[in-house]
Coordinates of C-alpha atoms in Angstrom, one line a residue:
X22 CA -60.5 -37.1 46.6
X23 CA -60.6 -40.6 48.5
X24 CA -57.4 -42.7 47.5
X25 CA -57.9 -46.4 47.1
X26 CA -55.8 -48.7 48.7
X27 CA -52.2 -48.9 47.8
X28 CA -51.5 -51.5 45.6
X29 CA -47.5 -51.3 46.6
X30 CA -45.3 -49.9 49.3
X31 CA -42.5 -48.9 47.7
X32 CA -38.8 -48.0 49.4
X33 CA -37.5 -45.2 48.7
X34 CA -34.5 -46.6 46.2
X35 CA -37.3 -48.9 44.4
X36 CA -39.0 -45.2 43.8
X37 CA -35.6 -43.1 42.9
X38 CA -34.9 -46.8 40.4
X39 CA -38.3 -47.1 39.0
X40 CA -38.0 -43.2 37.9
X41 CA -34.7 -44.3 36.1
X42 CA -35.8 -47.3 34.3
X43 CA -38.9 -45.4 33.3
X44 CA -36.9 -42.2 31.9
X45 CA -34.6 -44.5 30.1
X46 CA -31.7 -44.5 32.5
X47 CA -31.7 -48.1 33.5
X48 CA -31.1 -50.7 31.6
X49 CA -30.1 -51.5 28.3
X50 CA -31.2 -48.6 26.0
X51 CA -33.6 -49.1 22.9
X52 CA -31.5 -48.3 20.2
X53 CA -33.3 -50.1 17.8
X54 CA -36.2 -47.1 18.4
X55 CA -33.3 -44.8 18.8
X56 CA -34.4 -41.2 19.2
X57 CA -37.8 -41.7 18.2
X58 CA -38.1 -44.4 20.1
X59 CA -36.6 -41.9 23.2
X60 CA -39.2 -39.6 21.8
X61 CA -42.5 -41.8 22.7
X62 CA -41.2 -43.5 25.6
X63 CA -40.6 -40.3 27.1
X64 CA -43.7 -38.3 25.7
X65 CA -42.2 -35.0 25.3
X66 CA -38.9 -33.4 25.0
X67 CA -38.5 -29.8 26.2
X68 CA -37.3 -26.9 23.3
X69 CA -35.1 -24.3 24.4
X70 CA -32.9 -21.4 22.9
X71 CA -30.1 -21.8 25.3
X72 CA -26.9 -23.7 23.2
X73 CA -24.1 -24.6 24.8
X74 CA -22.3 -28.2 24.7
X75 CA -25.9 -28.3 22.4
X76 CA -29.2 -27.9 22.6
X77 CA -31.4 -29.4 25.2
X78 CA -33.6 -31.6 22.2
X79 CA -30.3 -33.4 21.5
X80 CA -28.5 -33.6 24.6
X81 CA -32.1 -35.7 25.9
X82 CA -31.4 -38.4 23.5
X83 CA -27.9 -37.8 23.5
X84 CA -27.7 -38.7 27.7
X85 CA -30.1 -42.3 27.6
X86 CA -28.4 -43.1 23.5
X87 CA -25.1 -42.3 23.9
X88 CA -23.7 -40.3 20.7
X89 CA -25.7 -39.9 18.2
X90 CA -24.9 -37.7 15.1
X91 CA -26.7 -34.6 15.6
X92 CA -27.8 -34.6 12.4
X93 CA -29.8 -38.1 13.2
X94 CA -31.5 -36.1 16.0
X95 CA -33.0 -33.6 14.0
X96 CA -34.2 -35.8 11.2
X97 CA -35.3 -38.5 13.5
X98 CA -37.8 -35.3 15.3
X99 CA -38.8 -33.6 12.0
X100 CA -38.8 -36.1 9.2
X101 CA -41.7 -37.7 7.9
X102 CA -43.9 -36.2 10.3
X103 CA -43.0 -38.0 13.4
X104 CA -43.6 -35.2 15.6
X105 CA -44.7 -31.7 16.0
X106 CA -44.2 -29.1 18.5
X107 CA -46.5 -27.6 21.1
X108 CA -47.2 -26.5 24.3
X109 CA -46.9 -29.3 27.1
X110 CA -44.5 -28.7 29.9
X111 CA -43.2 -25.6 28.1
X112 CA -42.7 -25.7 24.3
X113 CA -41.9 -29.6 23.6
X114 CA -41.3 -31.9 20.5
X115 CA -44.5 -33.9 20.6
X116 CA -45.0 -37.6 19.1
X117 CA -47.6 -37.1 16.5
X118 CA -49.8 -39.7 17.2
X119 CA -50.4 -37.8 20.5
X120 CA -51.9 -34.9 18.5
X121 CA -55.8 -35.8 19.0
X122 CA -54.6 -35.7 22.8
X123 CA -54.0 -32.1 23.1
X124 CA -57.3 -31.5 21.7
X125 CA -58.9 -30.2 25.5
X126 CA -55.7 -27.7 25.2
X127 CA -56.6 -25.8 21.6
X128 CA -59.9 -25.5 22.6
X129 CA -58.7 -23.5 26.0
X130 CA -56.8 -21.2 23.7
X131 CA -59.6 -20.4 20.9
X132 CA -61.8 -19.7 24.2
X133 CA -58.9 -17.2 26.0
X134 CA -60.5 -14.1 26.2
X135 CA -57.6 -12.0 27.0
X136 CA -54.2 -12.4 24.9
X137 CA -50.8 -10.7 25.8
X138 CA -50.4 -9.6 22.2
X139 CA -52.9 -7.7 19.8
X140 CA -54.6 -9.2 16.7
X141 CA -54.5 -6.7 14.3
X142 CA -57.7 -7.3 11.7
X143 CA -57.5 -9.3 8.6
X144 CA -53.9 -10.9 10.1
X145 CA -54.7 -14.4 10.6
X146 CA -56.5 -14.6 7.4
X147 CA -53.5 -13.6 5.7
X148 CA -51.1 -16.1 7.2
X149 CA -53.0 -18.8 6.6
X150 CA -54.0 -17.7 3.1
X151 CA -49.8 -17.2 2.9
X152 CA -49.2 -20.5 4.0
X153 CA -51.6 -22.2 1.6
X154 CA -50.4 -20.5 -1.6
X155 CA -46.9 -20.8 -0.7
X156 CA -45.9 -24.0 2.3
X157 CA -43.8 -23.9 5.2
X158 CA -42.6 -20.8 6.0
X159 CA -40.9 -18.7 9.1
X160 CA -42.6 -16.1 10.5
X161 CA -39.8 -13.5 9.3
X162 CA -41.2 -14.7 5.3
X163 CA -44.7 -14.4 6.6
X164 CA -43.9 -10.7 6.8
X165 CA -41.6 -10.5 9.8
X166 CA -41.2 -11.6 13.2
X167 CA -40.8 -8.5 15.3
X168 CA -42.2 -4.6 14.9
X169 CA -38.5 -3.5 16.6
X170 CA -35.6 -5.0 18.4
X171 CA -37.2 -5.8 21.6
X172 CA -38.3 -9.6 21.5
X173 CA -41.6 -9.7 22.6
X174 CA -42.8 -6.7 20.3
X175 CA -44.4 -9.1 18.2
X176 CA -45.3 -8.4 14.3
X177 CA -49.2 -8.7 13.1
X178 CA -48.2 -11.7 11.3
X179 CA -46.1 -13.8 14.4
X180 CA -48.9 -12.4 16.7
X181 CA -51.5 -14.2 13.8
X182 CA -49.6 -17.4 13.3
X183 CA -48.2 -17.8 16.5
X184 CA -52.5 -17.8 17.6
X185 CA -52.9 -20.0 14.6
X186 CA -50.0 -22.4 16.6
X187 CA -52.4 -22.7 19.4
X188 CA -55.5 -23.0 17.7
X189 CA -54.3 -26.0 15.6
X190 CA -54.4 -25.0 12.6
X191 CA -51.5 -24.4 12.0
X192 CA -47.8 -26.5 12.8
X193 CA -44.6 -26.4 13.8
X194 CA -43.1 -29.0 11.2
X195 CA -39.1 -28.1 12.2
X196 CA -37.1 -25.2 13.4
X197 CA -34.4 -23.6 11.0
X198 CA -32.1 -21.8 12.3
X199 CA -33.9 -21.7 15.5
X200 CA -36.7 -20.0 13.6
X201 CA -40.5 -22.1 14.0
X202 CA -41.4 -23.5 10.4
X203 CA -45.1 -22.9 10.3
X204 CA -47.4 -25.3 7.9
X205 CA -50.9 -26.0 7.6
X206 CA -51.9 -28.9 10.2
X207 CA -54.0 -30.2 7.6
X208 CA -50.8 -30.9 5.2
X209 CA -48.7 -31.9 8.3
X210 CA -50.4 -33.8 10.3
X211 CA -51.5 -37.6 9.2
X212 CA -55.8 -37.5 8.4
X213 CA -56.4 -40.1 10.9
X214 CA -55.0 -38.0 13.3
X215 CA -56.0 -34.3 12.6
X216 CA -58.7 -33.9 14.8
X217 CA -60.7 -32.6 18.0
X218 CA -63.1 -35.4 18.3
X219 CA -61.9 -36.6 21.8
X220 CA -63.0 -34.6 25.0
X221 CA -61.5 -32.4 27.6
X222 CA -62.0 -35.8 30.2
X223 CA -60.7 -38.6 27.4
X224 CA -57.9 -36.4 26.3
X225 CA -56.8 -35.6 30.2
X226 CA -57.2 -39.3 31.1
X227 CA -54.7 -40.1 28.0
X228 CA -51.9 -37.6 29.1
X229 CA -52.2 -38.4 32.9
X230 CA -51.4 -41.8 32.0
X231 CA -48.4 -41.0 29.5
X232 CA -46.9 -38.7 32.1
X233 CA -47.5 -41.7 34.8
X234 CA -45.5 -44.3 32.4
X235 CA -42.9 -41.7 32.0
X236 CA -42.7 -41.2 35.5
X237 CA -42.8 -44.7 36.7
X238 CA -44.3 -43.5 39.7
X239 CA -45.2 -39.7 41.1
X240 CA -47.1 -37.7 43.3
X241 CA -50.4 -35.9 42.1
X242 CA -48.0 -32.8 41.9
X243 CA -45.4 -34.5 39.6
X244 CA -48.2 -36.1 37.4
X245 CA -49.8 -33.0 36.9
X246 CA -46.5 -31.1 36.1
X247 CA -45.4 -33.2 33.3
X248 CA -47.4 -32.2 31.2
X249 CA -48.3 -28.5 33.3
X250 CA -52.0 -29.6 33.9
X251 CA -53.8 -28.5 36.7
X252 CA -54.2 -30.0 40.1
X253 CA -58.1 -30.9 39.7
X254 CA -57.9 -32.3 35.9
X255 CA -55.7 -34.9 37.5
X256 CA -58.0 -35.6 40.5
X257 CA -60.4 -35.8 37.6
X258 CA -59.4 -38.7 35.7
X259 CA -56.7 -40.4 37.7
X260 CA -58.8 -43.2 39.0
X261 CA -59.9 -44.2 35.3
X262 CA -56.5 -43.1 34.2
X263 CA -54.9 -47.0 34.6
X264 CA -52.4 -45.7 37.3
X265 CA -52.5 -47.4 40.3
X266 CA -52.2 -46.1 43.7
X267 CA -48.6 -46.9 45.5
X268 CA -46.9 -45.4 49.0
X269 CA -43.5 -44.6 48.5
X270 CA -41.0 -44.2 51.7
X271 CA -40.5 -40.9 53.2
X272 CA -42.9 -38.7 50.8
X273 CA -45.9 -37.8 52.9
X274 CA -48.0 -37.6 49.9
X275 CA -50.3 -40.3 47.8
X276 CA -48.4 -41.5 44.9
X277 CA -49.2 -43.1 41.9
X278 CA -47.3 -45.5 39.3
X279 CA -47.4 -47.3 35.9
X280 CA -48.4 -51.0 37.0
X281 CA -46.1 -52.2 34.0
X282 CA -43.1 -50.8 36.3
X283 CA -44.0 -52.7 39.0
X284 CA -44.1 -55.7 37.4
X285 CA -40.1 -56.2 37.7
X286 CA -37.6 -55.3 40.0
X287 CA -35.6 -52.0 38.4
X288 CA -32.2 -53.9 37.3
X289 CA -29.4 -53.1 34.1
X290 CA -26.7 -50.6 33.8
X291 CA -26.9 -47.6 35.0
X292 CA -26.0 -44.5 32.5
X293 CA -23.1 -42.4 33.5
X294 CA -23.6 -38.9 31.2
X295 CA -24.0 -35.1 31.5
X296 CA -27.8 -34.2 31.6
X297 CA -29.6 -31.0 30.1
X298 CA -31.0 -28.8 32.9
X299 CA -34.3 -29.4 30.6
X300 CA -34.0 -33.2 31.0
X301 CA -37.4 -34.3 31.9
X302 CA -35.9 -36.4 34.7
X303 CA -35.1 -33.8 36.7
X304 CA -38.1 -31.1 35.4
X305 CA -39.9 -30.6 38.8
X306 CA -37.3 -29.7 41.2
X307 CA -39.6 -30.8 44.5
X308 CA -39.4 -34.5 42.6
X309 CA -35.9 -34.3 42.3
X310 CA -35.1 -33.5 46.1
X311 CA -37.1 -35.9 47.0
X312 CA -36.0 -38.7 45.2
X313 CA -32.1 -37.5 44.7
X314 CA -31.5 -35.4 47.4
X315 CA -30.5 -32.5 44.6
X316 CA -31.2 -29.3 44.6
X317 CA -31.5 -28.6 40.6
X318 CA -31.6 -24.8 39.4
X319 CA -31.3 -23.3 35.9
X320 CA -28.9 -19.8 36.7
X321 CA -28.9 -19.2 33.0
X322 CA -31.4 -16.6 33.8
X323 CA -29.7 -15.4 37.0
X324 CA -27.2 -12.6 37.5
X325 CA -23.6 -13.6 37.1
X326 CA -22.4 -12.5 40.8
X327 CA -25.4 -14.3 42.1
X328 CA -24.7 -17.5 40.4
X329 CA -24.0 -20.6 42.8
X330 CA -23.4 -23.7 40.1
X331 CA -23.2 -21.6 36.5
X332 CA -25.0 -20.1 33.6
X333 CA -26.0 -23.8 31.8
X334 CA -24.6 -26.2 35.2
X335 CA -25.6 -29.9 33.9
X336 CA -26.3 -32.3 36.5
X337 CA -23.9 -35.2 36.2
X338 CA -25.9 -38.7 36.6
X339 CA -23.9 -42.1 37.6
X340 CA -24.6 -45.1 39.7
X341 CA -28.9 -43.8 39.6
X342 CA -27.7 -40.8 41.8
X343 CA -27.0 -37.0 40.9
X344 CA -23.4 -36.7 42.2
X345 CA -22.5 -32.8 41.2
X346 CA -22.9 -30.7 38.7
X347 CA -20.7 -29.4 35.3
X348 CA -21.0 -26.1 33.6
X349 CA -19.3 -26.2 30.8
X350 CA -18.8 -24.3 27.4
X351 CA -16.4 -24.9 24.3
X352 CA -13.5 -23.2 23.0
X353 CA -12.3 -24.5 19.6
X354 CA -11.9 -28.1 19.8
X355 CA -11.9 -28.0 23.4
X356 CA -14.5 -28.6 26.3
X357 CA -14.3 -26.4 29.1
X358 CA -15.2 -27.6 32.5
X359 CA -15.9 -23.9 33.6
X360 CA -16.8 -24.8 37.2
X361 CA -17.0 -28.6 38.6
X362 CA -18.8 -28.7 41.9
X363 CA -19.0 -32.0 43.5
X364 CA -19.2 -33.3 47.1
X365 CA -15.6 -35.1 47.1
X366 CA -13.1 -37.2 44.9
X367 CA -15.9 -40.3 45.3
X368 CA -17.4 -38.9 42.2
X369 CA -14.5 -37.8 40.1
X370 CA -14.3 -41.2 37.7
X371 CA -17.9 -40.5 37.1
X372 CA -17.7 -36.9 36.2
X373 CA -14.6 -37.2 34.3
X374 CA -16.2 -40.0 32.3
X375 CA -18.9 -37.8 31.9
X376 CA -17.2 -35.1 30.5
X377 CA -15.1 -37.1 28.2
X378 CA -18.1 -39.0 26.3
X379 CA -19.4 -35.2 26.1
X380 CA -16.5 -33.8 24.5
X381 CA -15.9 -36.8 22.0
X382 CA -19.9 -36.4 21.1
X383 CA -19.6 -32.4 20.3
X384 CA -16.1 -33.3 18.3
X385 CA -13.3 -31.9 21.0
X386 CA -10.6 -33.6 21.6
X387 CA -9.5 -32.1 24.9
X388 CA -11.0 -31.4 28.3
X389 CA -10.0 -28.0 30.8
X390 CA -11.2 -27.6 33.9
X391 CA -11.2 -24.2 35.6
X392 CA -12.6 -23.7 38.5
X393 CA -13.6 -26.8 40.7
X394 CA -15.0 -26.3 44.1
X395 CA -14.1 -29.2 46.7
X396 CA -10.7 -29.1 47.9
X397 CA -8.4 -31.8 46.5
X398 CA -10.7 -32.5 43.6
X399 CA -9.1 -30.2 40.9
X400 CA -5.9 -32.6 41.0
X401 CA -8.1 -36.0 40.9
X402 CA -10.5 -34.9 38.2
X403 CA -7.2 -33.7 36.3
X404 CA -5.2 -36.9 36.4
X405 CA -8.4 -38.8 35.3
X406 CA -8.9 -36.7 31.8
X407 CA -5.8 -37.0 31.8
X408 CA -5.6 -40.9 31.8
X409 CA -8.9 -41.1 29.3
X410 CA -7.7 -38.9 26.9
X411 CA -4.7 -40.4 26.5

């Protein structure tokens, strides 16, 4: 693919600010929009099982807002049919208006050939014939989720509903208890917008440009990750995708950014906050070496004696740069500060600021830390909780 002339060479810093103004980090948040508003700006939000301080859905708000009431969260995702949930950089809370968009994806599943779990016959009629008669149900009232204890031993009726997930026809409209609450995407989502009618190229060009905006400005490789397309349906519609061809400072590679973003100079407050190891600003870890110098790794999945950072480490952001990591948990009324690993006391204020606005959010009223990895740090970080919580 020939790459037009650039229409900007950008610095390395105007690249690392424009990615923070465009995931909501610069600046004066929207809280007007408030999490719906997070919601579109950012284009997807990433599900995930793992709970700790809470879970990732709310702590993405939660860092570019501030505190708002968990309770807000959820109803400002699942009320009213603002969003659904489907497959887009993993499992993601999707604005709805961006449902005739993933169109070119739902026809790639009905045409899979091969599926990791069996169909058993007569199934998927029955779900959806279930789900007609009766509304929005789990997949444990459908007639259970699991044959036996091991988690992917799927029953008939998750392997038929989970297909009719993919397919479209049927939706995600909340989770309860963690649980998927299927409905019919004929009852959930809005008539003008329950359809297929766009093609693979129109609904490729449409997401290449949200993930561009949402960017502010990426590589081919960070453009096609957001939203896990392939390599060649970006080189497919990114000319007629409104992006506009950039070189940023030490990347090596084409780039591409949302002309809005470089209309005006990044410039506001920058957010000091604990961020979600699912936090789309930091999904593709090549991206967020390059443009923070941080190497970012989920060890949730990791064995414990292998673990560098810990099981749910959130990156602590402040002054537009990652400046260590936090992994916390909560005991009671108290937020524990399991391990703390920064690179000196130069970024204690930050973290312990970081950790207090966390603890107030999630209703604790104290801080501990444990273990804390740079000498001289443990005593700095201390006395600092010490002074906010007082």
């Amino acid at each position: 693919m020939t790459t037009p002339r650039p229409a900007a060479d950008l610095s390395a810093d105007d690249a690392r600010r424009i990615a923070l103004r465009a995931q909501g980090f610069l600046g004066t948040p929207d809280r007007r929009a408030g999490v719906r508003g997070v919601l579109r700006h950012l284009g997807a939000v990433q599900l995930d099982t793992i709970s700790v301080l809470a879970r990732s859905h709310e702590l993405v708000p939660y860092a570019r807002l501030g505190a708002v009431g968990r309770k807000t969260v959820e109803d400002a995702y699942w009320k009213d049919t603002h969003a659904f949930e489907y497959w887009s950089h993993a499992a993601c809370i999707l604005p709805v208006e961006e449902w005739p968009h993933f169109a070119f994806r739902r026809r790639a599943y009905r045409n899979r050939p091969h599926w990791g779990h069996e169909l058993p016959d007569g199934a998927y009629d029955q779900v959806i014939k279930q789900l007609r008669a009766e509304g929005p149900l789990t997949a444990t009232e459908l007639g259970g989720a699991k044959r036996t204890s091991e988690w992917w031993d799927w029953s008939g009726a998750k392997v038929a509903v989970e297909r009719a997930l993919m397919y479209g026809e049927v939706v995600c409209v909340r989770r309860r208890g963690w649980k998927r609450v299927y409905e019919l995407a004929e009852r959930a989502v809005p008539d003008a917008l329950l359809h297929d009618g766009l093609d693979d190229t129109a609904c490729l060009r449409r997401l290449v440009r949200l993930a561009g905006e949402a960017l502010g400005v990426g590589t081919r490789a960070d453009i096609a990750d957001y939203h896990r397309l392939k390599g060649e349906q970006v080189d497919a519609v990114i000319a007629d995708s409104g992006l506009v061809p950039v070189t940023v400072e030490g990347w090596g590679k084409p780039a591409w950014a949302d002309p809005a973003a470089l209309e005006t100079a990044p410039r506001g407050r920058h957010r000091t906050t604990l961020l979600s190891p699912f936090d789309s600003l930091i999904w593709e870890r090549a991206r967020t070496e390059r443009i923070f110098g941080f190497t970012h790794r989920l060890e949730a999945y990791v064995p414990k004696p292998k673990r560098v950072y810990g099981y749910f480490a959130m990156p602590v952001l402040a002054g537009g740069q990652l400046v260590g990591r936090v992994d916390p948990a909560r005991e009671g009324r108290t937020l524990v500060a399991k391990q703390v690993t920064v690179a000196g006391t130069k970024a204690v204020p930050a973290v312990a600021q970081a950790l207090v606005e966390a603890a107030s959010w999630v209703d604790c009223t104290d801080v501990r830390v444990e273990r804390v990895d740079a000498p001289g740090v443990r005593e700095a970080l201390t006395a600092e909780l010490a002074r906010l919580l007082a």
